[in-house]
Coordinates of N, CA and C in Angstrom, one line a residue:
Chain A
A214 N -98.3 -147.9 -11.0 CA -97.8 -146.8 -11.1 C -97.6 -145.3 -10.2
Q215 N -96.5 -144.3 -10.0 CA -97.0 -143.8 -9.4 C -97.7 -142.7 -9.3
S216 N -98.3 -141.9 -8.6 CA -99.4 -140.8 -9.0 C -99.1 -139.7 -8.0
V217 N -99.1 -138.4 -8.1 CA -98.8 -137.4 -7.4 C -100.2 -136.6 -7.5
S218 N -100.6 -135.6 -6.5 CA -101.9 -135.2 -6.5 C -101.8 -133.5 -5.8
Q219 N -102.2 -132.7 -6.6 CA -102.2 -131.6 -6.1 C -103.3 -130.5 -5.8
H220 N -104.1 -130.5 -4.9 CA -105.4 -130.4 -4.7 C -106.1 -129.2 -5.1
N221 N -104.6 -127.7 -5.0 CA -105.6 -126.7 -5.5 C -104.5 -126.3 -6.7
H222 N -105.1 -125.4 -8.2 CA -104.6 -125.3 -9.2 C -104.1 -124.1 -8.8
H223 N -104.6 -122.9 -8.2 CA -104.1 -121.9 -8.3 C -104.4 -121.3 -6.9
V224 N -103.9 -120.8 -6.3 CA -104.1 -120.3 -4.8 C -103.7 -119.2 -4.3
I225 N -104.9 -118.3 -4.1 CA -104.6 -116.4 -4.3 C -104.3 -116.0 -2.8
L226 N -104.0 -115.5 -2.4 CA -103.3 -115.3 -1.1 C -103.0 -113.4 -0.8
S227 N -103.4 -112.6 0.2 CA -102.6 -111.4 0.2 C -101.4 -111.8 1.2
E228 N -100.5 -110.8 1.1 CA -99.6 -110.5 2.2 C -99.3 -111.3 3.4
A229 N -98.7 -111.8 4.8 CA -98.9 -112.2 5.5 C -100.0 -112.8 6.0
A230 N -100.5 -113.9 5.3 CA -101.5 -114.9 5.2 C -100.8 -116.0 5.6
S231 N -101.6 -117.2 6.3 CA -100.8 -117.8 5.8 C -101.1 -119.3 4.7
L232 N -99.8 -119.8 4.2 CA -100.2 -120.5 3.2 C -100.2 -122.4 4.0
E233 N -100.6 -123.5 3.2 CA -101.3 -124.7 3.1 C -101.2 -125.4 2.1
L234 N -100.5 -125.8 0.8 CA -100.9 -126.5 -0.2 C -100.4 -127.7 -0.1
G235 N -101.5 -128.1 0.1 CA -101.9 -130.0 -0.7 C -101.1 -130.2 -1.1
C236 N -100.8 -132.0 -0.9 CA -99.9 -132.6 -1.7 C -99.8 -134.8 -1.0
N237 N -100.6 -135.2 -1.8 CA -100.6 -136.6 -1.7 C -100.1 -137.4 -3.1
Y238 N -99.3 -138.4 -2.6 CA -98.9 -139.2 -3.6 C -99.5 -140.8 -3.4
S239 N -99.8 -141.5 -4.1 CA -99.7 -142.7 -4.6 C -98.8 -143.3 -4.9
Y240 N -98.3 -144.3 -3.7 CA -97.0 -145.4 -3.9 C -96.8 -146.2 -2.7
G241 N -97.0 -147.7 -2.7 CA -96.8 -148.3 -1.6 C -95.5 -148.5 -0.5
G242 N -94.3 -147.5 -1.1 CA -93.5 -148.0 -0.9 C -92.5 -147.1 -0.2
T243 N -91.2 -147.4 0.6 CA -90.7 -146.4 1.0 C -90.2 -144.7 -0.2
V244 N -90.5 -143.9 -0.1 CA -90.7 -142.5 -0.8 C -89.3 -141.5 -0.4
N245 N -88.7 -140.6 -2.1 CA -88.4 -139.7 -0.6 C -89.5 -138.3 -1.5
L246 N -89.2 -137.4 -0.9 CA -90.4 -136.0 -1.2 C -89.5 -135.0 -1.5
F247 N -90.4 -134.7 -2.7 CA -89.3 -133.5 -2.9 C -90.9 -131.9 -3.3
W248 N -90.2 -130.8 -3.1 CA -90.9 -129.3 -2.7 C -90.3 -128.6 -4.4
Y249 N -90.3 -128.2 -5.7 CA -89.9 -127.5 -6.4 C -91.0 -126.2 -6.6
V250 N -89.7 -124.7 -6.9 CA -90.8 -123.5 -7.0 C -90.3 -123.2 -8.1
Q251 N -91.5 -122.6 -8.7 CA -90.8 -122.0 -10.1 C -90.8 -120.3 -10.8
Y252 N -90.5 -119.6 -9.7 CA -90.9 -118.0 -9.7 C -90.9 -117.7 -11.7
P253 N -91.7 -116.4 -12.0 CA -91.9 -115.8 -13.1 C -90.1 -116.2 -13.6
G254 N -89.8 -116.7 -14.8 CA -88.8 -116.5 -15.8 C -88.3 -117.3 -15.3
Q255 N -88.3 -118.0 -14.1 CA -86.9 -118.5 -13.5 C -87.0 -120.1 -14.2
H256 N -86.3 -121.1 -13.3 CA -86.6 -122.0 -13.8 C -86.6 -123.2 -12.1
L257 N -87.3 -123.7 -12.9 CA -87.5 -125.3 -11.4 C -86.0 -124.7 -10.0
Q258 N -86.8 -124.8 -8.9 CA -85.6 -125.0 -7.9 C -86.4 -125.6 -6.8
L259 N -85.9 -126.3 -5.6 CA -86.0 -127.4 -5.1 C -85.6 -126.2 -3.6
L260 N -87.2 -126.6 -3.2 CA -87.6 -125.8 -2.0 C -87.1 -126.5 -0.5
L261 N -87.7 -128.0 -0.5 CA -87.0 -128.9 0.3 C -87.2 -129.7 0.3
K262 N -86.6 -130.8 1.0 CA -86.5 -132.6 0.5 C -86.6 -133.3 1.3
Y263 N -87.7 -134.5 1.6 CA -87.7 -135.5 3.1 C -86.9 -136.5 2.5
F264 N -85.9 -137.2 3.0 CA -85.4 -138.5 2.4 C -86.0 -139.4 3.7
S265 N -85.5 -139.3 4.5 CA -85.7 -139.9 6.7 C -85.1 -139.6 7.4
G266 N -86.4 -139.6 8.5 CA -86.3 -139.2 9.9 C -87.0 -138.1 9.8
D267 N -87.0 -136.8 11.1 CA -88.1 -136.0 11.7 C -88.6 -135.7 9.9
P268 N -89.8 -136.3 10.1 CA -91.5 -135.7 9.5 C -91.6 -134.5 9.1
L269 N -90.9 -133.2 9.6 CA -91.3 -131.8 9.6 C -89.7 -131.1 9.1
V270 N -90.0 -131.0 7.8 CA -89.1 -130.7 7.1 C -88.6 -129.0 7.1
K271 N -87.4 -128.3 7.2 CA -88.0 -127.1 6.6 C -86.9 -127.0 5.4
G272 N -87.1 -125.6 4.4 CA -86.5 -125.3 3.3 C -85.9 -124.0 3.5
I273 N -85.9 -123.4 2.3 CA -85.5 -122.1 2.4 C -86.3 -121.2 2.3
K274 N -86.2 -120.2 2.7 CA -87.4 -119.1 2.6 C -88.2 -119.1 3.9
G275 N -87.8 -119.9 4.3 CA -89.2 -120.4 5.9 C -90.4 -120.8 5.6
F276 N -90.6 -121.5 4.3 CA -91.6 -122.8 3.7 C -90.8 -124.0 4.4
E277 N -91.6 -125.0 5.1 CA -91.6 -126.3 5.5 C -92.7 -127.1 5.0
A278 N -92.5 -128.9 5.6 CA -93.4 -129.5 4.6 C -93.8 -130.3 5.8
E279 N -94.6 -131.2 6.3 CA -94.6 -132.5 6.9 C -95.2 -133.1 6.0
F280 N -94.3 -134.8 6.4 CA -94.8 -135.9 5.7 C -95.5 -136.5 7.3
I281 N -96.7 -136.8 6.1 CA -97.7 -137.8 6.7 C -98.2 -139.1 6.6
K282 N -96.9 -140.0 7.2 CA -97.4 -141.3 5.8 C -98.5 -142.3 5.8
S283 N -99.0 -141.6 7.1 CA -100.5 -142.6 7.2 C -101.1 -142.0 5.9
K284 N -101.1 -141.3 6.3 CA -101.9 -140.2 4.8 C -101.8 -140.3 3.3
F285 N -100.7 -140.5 3.5 CA -99.8 -140.7 1.3 C -99.6 -138.6 1.7
S286 N -99.0 -137.7 2.0 CA -99.3 -136.2 2.1 C -98.0 -136.2 2.9
F287 N -97.8 -134.8 1.6 CA -96.6 -133.9 1.8 C -96.9 -132.4 1.9
N288 N -97.5 -132.0 2.7 CA -98.2 -130.4 2.0 C -97.4 -128.9 2.9
L289 N -97.1 -128.6 1.8 CA -95.7 -127.5 2.0 C -96.5 -126.5 2.8
R290 N -95.8 -125.2 3.5 CA -96.7 -124.4 4.3 C -95.9 -123.1 4.3
K291 N -96.4 -122.5 4.8 CA -95.5 -121.2 5.4 C -96.3 -120.1 6.2
P292 N -96.3 -119.6 6.7 CA -96.8 -118.9 7.8 C -97.1 -117.4 8.2
S293 N -96.0 -116.7 7.0 CA -96.6 -115.7 6.6 C -96.3 -115.4 5.3
V294 N -96.5 -115.5 4.1 CA -95.9 -115.2 2.5 C -96.3 -114.1 2.2
Q295 N -95.3 -113.4 1.3 CA -94.9 -112.3 0.9 C -95.3 -112.1 -0.6
W296 N -95.1 -111.5 -0.7 CA -95.3 -111.1 -2.6 C -94.3 -111.9 -3.5
S297 N -93.6 -111.8 -2.5 CA -91.5 -112.9 -3.8 C -91.8 -114.1 -3.9
D298 N -92.7 -114.7 -3.0 CA -93.1 -116.1 -3.2 C -94.4 -116.6 -4.3
T299 N -94.8 -115.1 -4.7 CA -95.5 -115.5 -6.0 C -94.8 -116.7 -6.7
A300 N -95.1 -117.5 -6.9 CA -94.3 -118.7 -8.2 C -95.5 -120.0 -8.4
E301 N -95.0 -120.8 -9.1 CA -95.8 -121.8 -9.1 C -94.9 -122.9 -8.2
Y302 N -95.6 -124.0 -7.3 CA -95.1 -124.6 -6.9 C -95.5 -126.3 -7.2
F303 N -94.5 -127.5 -7.3 CA -94.5 -128.3 -7.5 C -94.0 -129.5 -6.7
C304 N -95.2 -130.2 -6.1 CA -94.5 -131.8 -5.5 C -94.3 -133.0 -6.3
A305 N -93.3 -133.0 -5.6 CA -92.9 -134.3 -6.9 C -92.2 -135.7 -5.4
V306 N -92.1 -136.6 -6.5 CA -92.2 -138.4 -6.1 C -91.3 -138.6 -6.1
R307 N -90.7 -139.6 -5.5 CA -89.5 -140.7 -6.2 C -89.2 -141.6 -5.3
G308 N -90.2 -142.6 -5.8 CA -89.4 -143.7 -5.4 C -87.9 -144.5 -5.1
S309 N -88.3 -145.4 -3.6 CA -86.4 -146.0 -3.0 C -85.8 -146.5 -4.2
T310 N -86.5 -147.5 -5.3 CA -85.8 -148.4 -6.4 C -85.7 -147.2 -7.7
L311 N -86.0 -146.3 -7.8 CA -86.2 -145.3 -8.7 C -86.0 -144.2 -8.8
G312 N -84.9 -143.9 -10.7 CA -84.6 -142.1 -10.4 C -84.9 -141.7 -11.1
R313 N -86.3 -141.9 -11.7 CA -87.6 -140.8 -12.1 C -88.0 -140.2 -11.0
L314 N -88.7 -139.1 -11.6 CA -89.5 -138.1 -10.1 C -90.9 -138.0 -10.6
Y315 N -92.0 -138.2 -9.9 CA -93.0 -138.2 -10.7 C -93.3 -136.6 -10.0
F316 N -93.9 -135.4 -11.3 CA -94.6 -134.3 -10.6 C -95.9 -134.2 -10.3
G317 N -96.4 -133.2 -9.4 CA -97.7 -133.3 -9.3 C -98.2 -131.9 -10.5
R318 N -99.5 -132.2 -10.9 CA -99.7 -131.0 -11.6 C -99.0 -129.2 -11.3
G319 N -98.4 -129.1 -10.4 CA -98.2 -127.5 -9.6 C -99.3 -127.0 -9.2
T320 N -99.2 -126.1 -8.0 CA -99.9 -124.7 -7.8 C -99.3 -123.9 -8.2
Q321 N -100.2 -122.4 -8.8 CA -99.8 -121.3 -8.6 C -100.7 -120.4 -7.8
L322 N -99.2 -119.9 -7.3 CA -99.4 -119.1 -6.1 C -99.3 -117.6 -6.5
T323 N -101.0 -116.9 -5.9 CA -100.8 -115.6 -6.4 C -100.4 -114.6 -4.8
V324 N -99.7 -113.5 -4.4 CA -99.5 -112.7 -3.6 C -99.9 -111.6 -3.8
W325 N -101.0 -110.9 -2.7 CA -101.4 -109.6 -3.4 C -100.9 -108.9 -2.1
P326 N -100.2 -107.6 -2.8 CA -99.6 -107.1 -1.6 C -100.5 -106.3 -0.9
Chain B
K52 N -69.9 -123.9 -7.9 CA -70.4 -124.5 -9.1 C -71.2 -123.6 -10.2
A53 N -70.4 -124.0 -11.2 CA -71.6 -123.8 -12.3 C -73.1 -125.0 -12.8
G54 N -74.2 -123.8 -12.7 CA -75.4 -125.0 -12.7 C -75.8 -125.8 -14.0
V55 N -76.8 -126.8 -14.3 CA -77.5 -127.0 -15.3 C -77.6 -125.9 -16.6
T56 N -77.1 -126.1 -17.6 CA -77.7 -125.3 -18.7 C -77.7 -125.9 -19.8
Q57 N -78.7 -125.3 -20.4 CA -79.8 -125.9 -21.8 C -79.2 -125.8 -23.3
T58 N -78.9 -126.0 -24.1 CA -78.9 -124.6 -25.7 C -79.1 -126.1 -26.0
P59 N -80.3 -124.2 -27.2 CA -80.3 -123.5 -27.0 C -81.6 -123.2 -26.0
R60 N -81.8 -122.0 -25.8 CA -82.9 -121.5 -24.9 C -84.6 -121.4 -25.6
Y61 N -84.2 -121.1 -27.0 CA -85.4 -121.4 -27.6 C -85.1 -121.7 -29.1
L62 N -86.6 -122.1 -29.1 CA -86.1 -122.6 -30.6 C -87.5 -122.3 -32.1
I63 N -87.9 -122.7 -33.0 CA -88.8 -122.3 -33.7 C -88.4 -123.1 -34.5
K64 N -89.6 -124.7 -34.9 CA -90.1 -125.1 -35.6 C -90.7 -125.5 -36.2
T65 N -90.7 -126.2 -37.6 CA -91.8 -126.2 -38.4 C -92.0 -128.0 -38.1
R66 N -93.7 -128.2 -38.5 CA -93.8 -129.7 -38.8 C -92.9 -130.4 -39.9
G67 N -92.9 -131.6 -39.0 CA -91.7 -132.9 -39.5 C -90.5 -132.6 -39.4
Q68 N -90.0 -131.2 -38.9 CA -88.3 -131.4 -38.6 C -88.3 -131.6 -37.4
Q69 N -86.9 -131.5 -37.6 CA -86.3 -132.5 -36.3 C -85.3 -131.4 -35.9
V70 N -85.2 -131.6 -34.4 CA -84.6 -130.8 -33.3 C -83.7 -131.9 -32.5
T71 N -82.3 -131.1 -32.1 CA -81.6 -131.5 -30.7 C -81.6 -130.5 -29.8
L72 N -81.5 -131.1 -28.8 CA -81.7 -129.8 -27.4 C -80.2 -131.0 -26.8
S73 N -79.6 -129.3 -25.9 CA -78.7 -129.8 -25.4 C -78.5 -129.9 -24.3
C74 N -77.3 -130.5 -23.2 CA -78.0 -130.0 -21.7 C -76.2 -130.3 -20.9
S75 N -76.0 -129.9 -20.5 CA -74.5 -129.7 -19.6 C -74.9 -130.1 -18.7
P76 N -74.7 -130.8 -17.6 CA -74.8 -130.6 -16.5 C -74.3 -130.1 -15.3
I77 N -74.6 -130.2 -14.6 CA -73.3 -129.9 -12.9 C -72.1 -130.8 -12.8
S78 N -70.8 -130.0 -13.6 CA -69.6 -130.6 -13.1 C -69.5 -132.0 -11.9
G79 N -69.5 -132.7 -12.4 CA -69.5 -134.0 -10.6 C -70.5 -135.4 -10.8
H80 N -71.6 -134.2 -11.3 CA -73.1 -135.3 -11.9 C -72.8 -136.1 -12.9
R81 N -73.7 -137.1 -13.1 CA -73.2 -137.9 -13.9 C -74.6 -138.6 -14.2
S82 N -75.6 -138.3 -13.6 CA -77.1 -138.5 -13.7 C -78.0 -137.6 -14.9
V83 N -78.4 -137.4 -16.2 CA -79.0 -136.2 -16.1 C -80.7 -136.8 -17.0
S84 N -81.3 -136.6 -16.5 CA -83.3 -136.3 -16.8 C -83.2 -135.5 -17.5
W85 N -84.6 -136.1 -18.8 CA -85.3 -134.6 -19.3 C -86.7 -134.9 -19.0
Y86 N -87.3 -133.9 -18.8 CA -88.8 -133.3 -19.0 C -89.4 -132.9 -19.5
Q87 N -90.5 -133.1 -20.2 CA -91.5 -132.5 -21.2 C -92.4 -131.5 -20.2
Q88 N -92.5 -130.0 -20.0 CA -93.0 -129.3 -19.0 C -94.1 -128.2 -19.9
T89 N -96.0 -128.6 -19.9 CA -96.9 -128.3 -20.5 C -97.2 -127.1 -20.1
P90 N -98.7 -126.8 -20.3 CA -99.6 -126.1 -19.6 C -100.7 -127.0 -19.4
G91 N -101.1 -128.6 -20.4 CA -101.9 -128.8 -20.3 C -101.3 -130.6 -19.5
Q92 N -100.5 -130.6 -19.5 CA -99.8 -132.6 -18.7 C -98.9 -131.7 -17.8
G93 N -98.5 -130.6 -17.4 CA -97.7 -130.5 -16.4 C -96.2 -130.9 -16.8
L94 N -95.2 -131.5 -16.5 CA -94.2 -132.2 -16.0 C -93.8 -133.7 -16.1
Q95 N -93.5 -134.0 -17.3 CA -93.9 -135.2 -18.1 C -92.6 -136.0 -18.2
F96 N -91.5 -136.9 -17.5 CA -90.6 -137.3 -17.8 C -90.5 -138.0 -19.1
L97 N -89.5 -138.1 -19.3 CA -88.8 -138.4 -20.7 C -88.2 -139.4 -20.8
F98 N -86.4 -139.4 -20.2 CA -85.9 -140.5 -19.9 C -85.0 -140.0 -19.5
E99 N -84.0 -140.9 -18.6 CA -83.0 -140.6 -18.0 C -81.6 -141.0 -18.1
Y100 N -80.5 -140.5 -18.2 CA -79.1 -140.8 -19.0 C -78.6 -141.1 -17.4
F101 N -77.5 -142.5 -17.5 CA -76.4 -142.3 -16.0 C -75.3 -143.5 -16.7
S102 N -73.8 -142.4 -16.9 CA -72.5 -142.8 -17.4 C -73.3 -144.0 -18.9
E103 N -74.0 -143.2 -19.7 CA -73.9 -143.2 -20.9 C -74.4 -144.5 -21.7
T104 N -75.5 -144.6 -20.6 CA -76.6 -145.7 -20.8 C -78.2 -144.9 -19.7
Q105 N -79.2 -145.3 -21.6 CA -80.0 -145.1 -20.3 C -81.2 -145.7 -19.7
R106 N -81.3 -145.7 -18.2 CA -81.6 -146.1 -17.4 C -83.1 -146.3 -17.6
N107 N -83.8 -145.1 -17.2 CA -85.2 -145.0 -17.1 C -85.6 -144.8 -18.7
K108 N -87.2 -144.3 -18.8 CA -88.2 -143.9 -19.7 C -89.0 -144.1 -19.2
G109 N -89.3 -142.9 -20.3 CA -91.0 -142.4 -20.6 C -92.0 -143.1 -21.4
N110 N -92.9 -142.3 -20.8 CA -93.7 -142.5 -22.1 C -94.4 -141.8 -23.6
F111 N -93.0 -141.5 -23.8 CA -92.9 -141.1 -24.7 C -93.1 -141.7 -26.0
P112 N -93.6 -141.4 -28.1 CA -93.2 -142.3 -28.9 C -91.4 -141.8 -29.1
G113 N -91.2 -143.0 -29.6 CA -90.2 -143.1 -30.7 C -89.4 -142.2 -31.2
R114 N -90.1 -141.0 -31.2 CA -89.3 -139.6 -31.6 C -88.9 -139.1 -31.5
F115 N -89.1 -139.3 -29.8 CA -88.0 -139.0 -28.7 C -87.0 -139.5 -28.6
S116 N -86.3 -139.1 -28.8 CA -84.5 -139.9 -28.3 C -83.4 -139.7 -27.7
G117 N -82.6 -140.0 -26.9 CA -81.1 -139.1 -26.7 C -80.2 -139.7 -26.3
R118 N -79.7 -138.8 -25.7 CA -77.7 -140.1 -25.5 C -76.9 -139.1 -24.7
Q119 N -75.8 -139.7 -24.1 CA -74.9 -139.3 -23.1 C -74.0 -139.5 -23.4
F120 N -72.7 -138.7 -23.4 CA -70.8 -138.5 -23.6 C -71.0 -138.5 -22.4
S121 N -69.3 -138.7 -22.9 CA -68.8 -139.9 -22.1 C -68.3 -139.1 -20.5
N122 N -68.4 -137.3 -20.8 CA -68.6 -136.3 -20.4 C -69.2 -135.8 -19.5
S123 N -70.7 -137.0 -19.5 CA -72.4 -136.3 -19.3 C -72.9 -135.2 -19.9
R124 N -72.2 -134.7 -20.7 CA -72.6 -133.8 -21.2 C -74.6 -135.1 -22.2
S125 N -75.5 -134.6 -22.7 CA -76.4 -134.9 -22.6 C -77.1 -133.9 -23.7
E126 N -77.3 -135.1 -25.3 CA -78.8 -133.9 -26.3 C -79.9 -134.9 -26.2
M127 N -81.3 -134.4 -26.1 CA -82.3 -134.8 -27.0 C -82.8 -135.0 -28.4
N128 N -83.3 -136.0 -28.7 CA -83.8 -135.1 -30.2 C -85.1 -135.4 -30.4
V129 N -85.9 -134.4 -31.0 CA -86.7 -135.0 -31.6 C -87.4 -134.4 -33.1
S130 N -87.4 -136.3 -33.7 CA -88.0 -136.4 -35.0 C -89.5 -136.0 -35.1
T131 N -89.2 -135.9 -36.9 CA -90.9 -135.2 -37.2 C -91.9 -134.8 -36.4
L132 N -91.2 -133.7 -35.5 CA -92.0 -132.7 -35.1 C -93.4 -132.6 -35.3
E133 N -94.4 -132.6 -34.1 CA -95.4 -132.0 -34.4 C -96.0 -131.2 -33.7
L134 N -96.9 -130.2 -33.7 CA -97.4 -129.2 -32.8 C -97.7 -129.5 -31.9
G135 N -97.6 -130.4 -31.3 CA -98.4 -131.4 -30.0 C -96.8 -131.7 -29.3
D136 N -95.3 -131.3 -29.6 CA -94.4 -131.7 -29.0 C -93.7 -130.1 -28.7
S137 N -94.6 -129.2 -29.4 CA -94.2 -127.1 -28.5 C -94.4 -127.4 -26.8
A138 N -93.3 -127.2 -25.9 CA -92.9 -127.3 -25.0 C -91.9 -127.0 -24.1
L139 N -91.3 -126.6 -23.0 CA -90.3 -126.1 -22.4 C -90.5 -127.7 -22.0
Y140 N -88.8 -127.6 -22.7 CA -88.0 -128.9 -22.7 C -86.8 -128.9 -20.9
L141 N -86.8 -129.8 -20.4 CA -86.2 -129.2 -19.0 C -85.0 -130.4 -18.8
C142 N -83.6 -130.3 -18.6 CA -83.1 -130.7 -18.4 C -82.6 -131.2 -17.1
A143 N -82.4 -132.2 -16.2 CA -81.7 -132.1 -14.7 C -81.0 -133.2 -14.3
S144 N -80.0 -132.8 -13.9 CA -79.0 -133.7 -13.4 C -78.7 -134.0 -11.9
S145 N -78.3 -134.8 -11.0 CA -77.8 -135.2 -10.1 C -76.4 -136.1 -10.0
Q146 N -75.8 -136.6 -8.9 CA -74.4 -137.5 -9.3 C -74.9 -138.1 -9.8
A147 N -75.3 -139.3 -8.8 CA -75.8 -140.7 -9.6 C -77.2 -141.1 -9.8
G148 N -77.7 -140.4 -9.7 CA -79.2 -140.4 -9.9 C -80.4 -141.6 -9.2
G149 N -79.5 -141.3 -8.0 CA -80.1 -142.6 -6.7 C -80.9 -142.0 -6.2
S150 N -81.6 -142.4 -5.9 CA -83.6 -141.7 -4.9 C -83.4 -141.1 -4.4
A151 N -82.3 -141.2 -3.5 CA -81.9 -139.9 -2.1 C -81.1 -138.6 -3.3
D152 N -80.6 -138.9 -4.5 CA -80.6 -137.8 -5.2 C -81.4 -136.7 -5.1
T153 N -80.9 -135.9 -5.4 CA -82.1 -134.0 -5.6 C -81.4 -133.6 -7.0
Q154 N -82.2 -133.4 -8.1 CA -81.6 -133.0 -8.7 C -82.0 -131.8 -9.3
Y155 N -81.0 -131.2 -9.7 CA -80.6 -129.8 -10.3 C -81.4 -129.6 -11.6
F156 N -81.7 -128.8 -11.5 CA -83.1 -128.7 -13.0 C -81.7 -127.3 -13.6
G157 N -82.2 -127.5 -15.3 CA -81.5 -126.5 -16.0 C -82.7 -125.7 -16.4
P158 N -82.5 -124.3 -17.1 CA -83.5 -122.7 -17.5 C -84.3 -123.0 -18.8
G159 N -84.1 -124.9 -19.5 CA -85.1 -125.3 -20.0 C -84.5 -124.8 -21.6
T160 N -85.6 -125.4 -22.2 CA -85.5 -125.1 -24.2 C -87.0 -124.7 -24.4
R161 N -87.3 -123.6 -24.6 CA -88.6 -123.1 -25.2 C -88.7 -123.8 -26.8
L162 N -89.2 -124.6 -27.0 CA -89.1 -125.0 -28.9 C -91.0 -125.1 -29.0
T163 N -91.2 -124.2 -29.4 CA -92.5 -123.9 -30.3 C -92.6 -124.8 -31.7
V164 N -93.2 -125.5 -32.6 CA -94.0 -125.8 -33.2 C -94.5 -125.4 -34.3
L165 N -94.4 -124.8 -35.2 CA -95.9 -124.5 -36.0 C -96.0 -124.8 -37.0

């Protein structure tokens, strides 16, 4: 079975700090990778996704993620966070033959102004 | 296009009762998936429907069931509610549910079981 690990449960940063959230997955075949964000009181929204091609993908609001196949990782990055980035971030994986998403447990990001 | 809508947004039930939650996917989307979100277990997959057929199922007891209608709207039902069923139930839709599809989530239904 597939699994997704997000290493940090809670990350606290000051505005303008750089962000990297780790995500590792276990699956032997081709995968599609996603990062979703859940702002306080709002529903899950797609930040970015990787299906194929350039392993560095850019998403909304200045976020990017890099797929490193050899490390089974898909880390999320942002060079300079803002207070409005305070939210919970979820990494998700889907194998090439399955319709369901496997989610990590989420990382709560708190950004202090 | 309107997003995924879920009704009701909040529900309070007591143990032993049953509940039905509804999800209307984005227009043109034929795949609907359901997830349970709790602080302790995170997001867990319940089931997926495509063209009125259950295509995938997670590891939940038979008390959790669902169906999809010809207009792609979906309902999930939980019978004999338990305290541990208290959670946010999320519905997500995608065009065909394939591996390259993006799932779009609704706001969820917050179920509280007393």
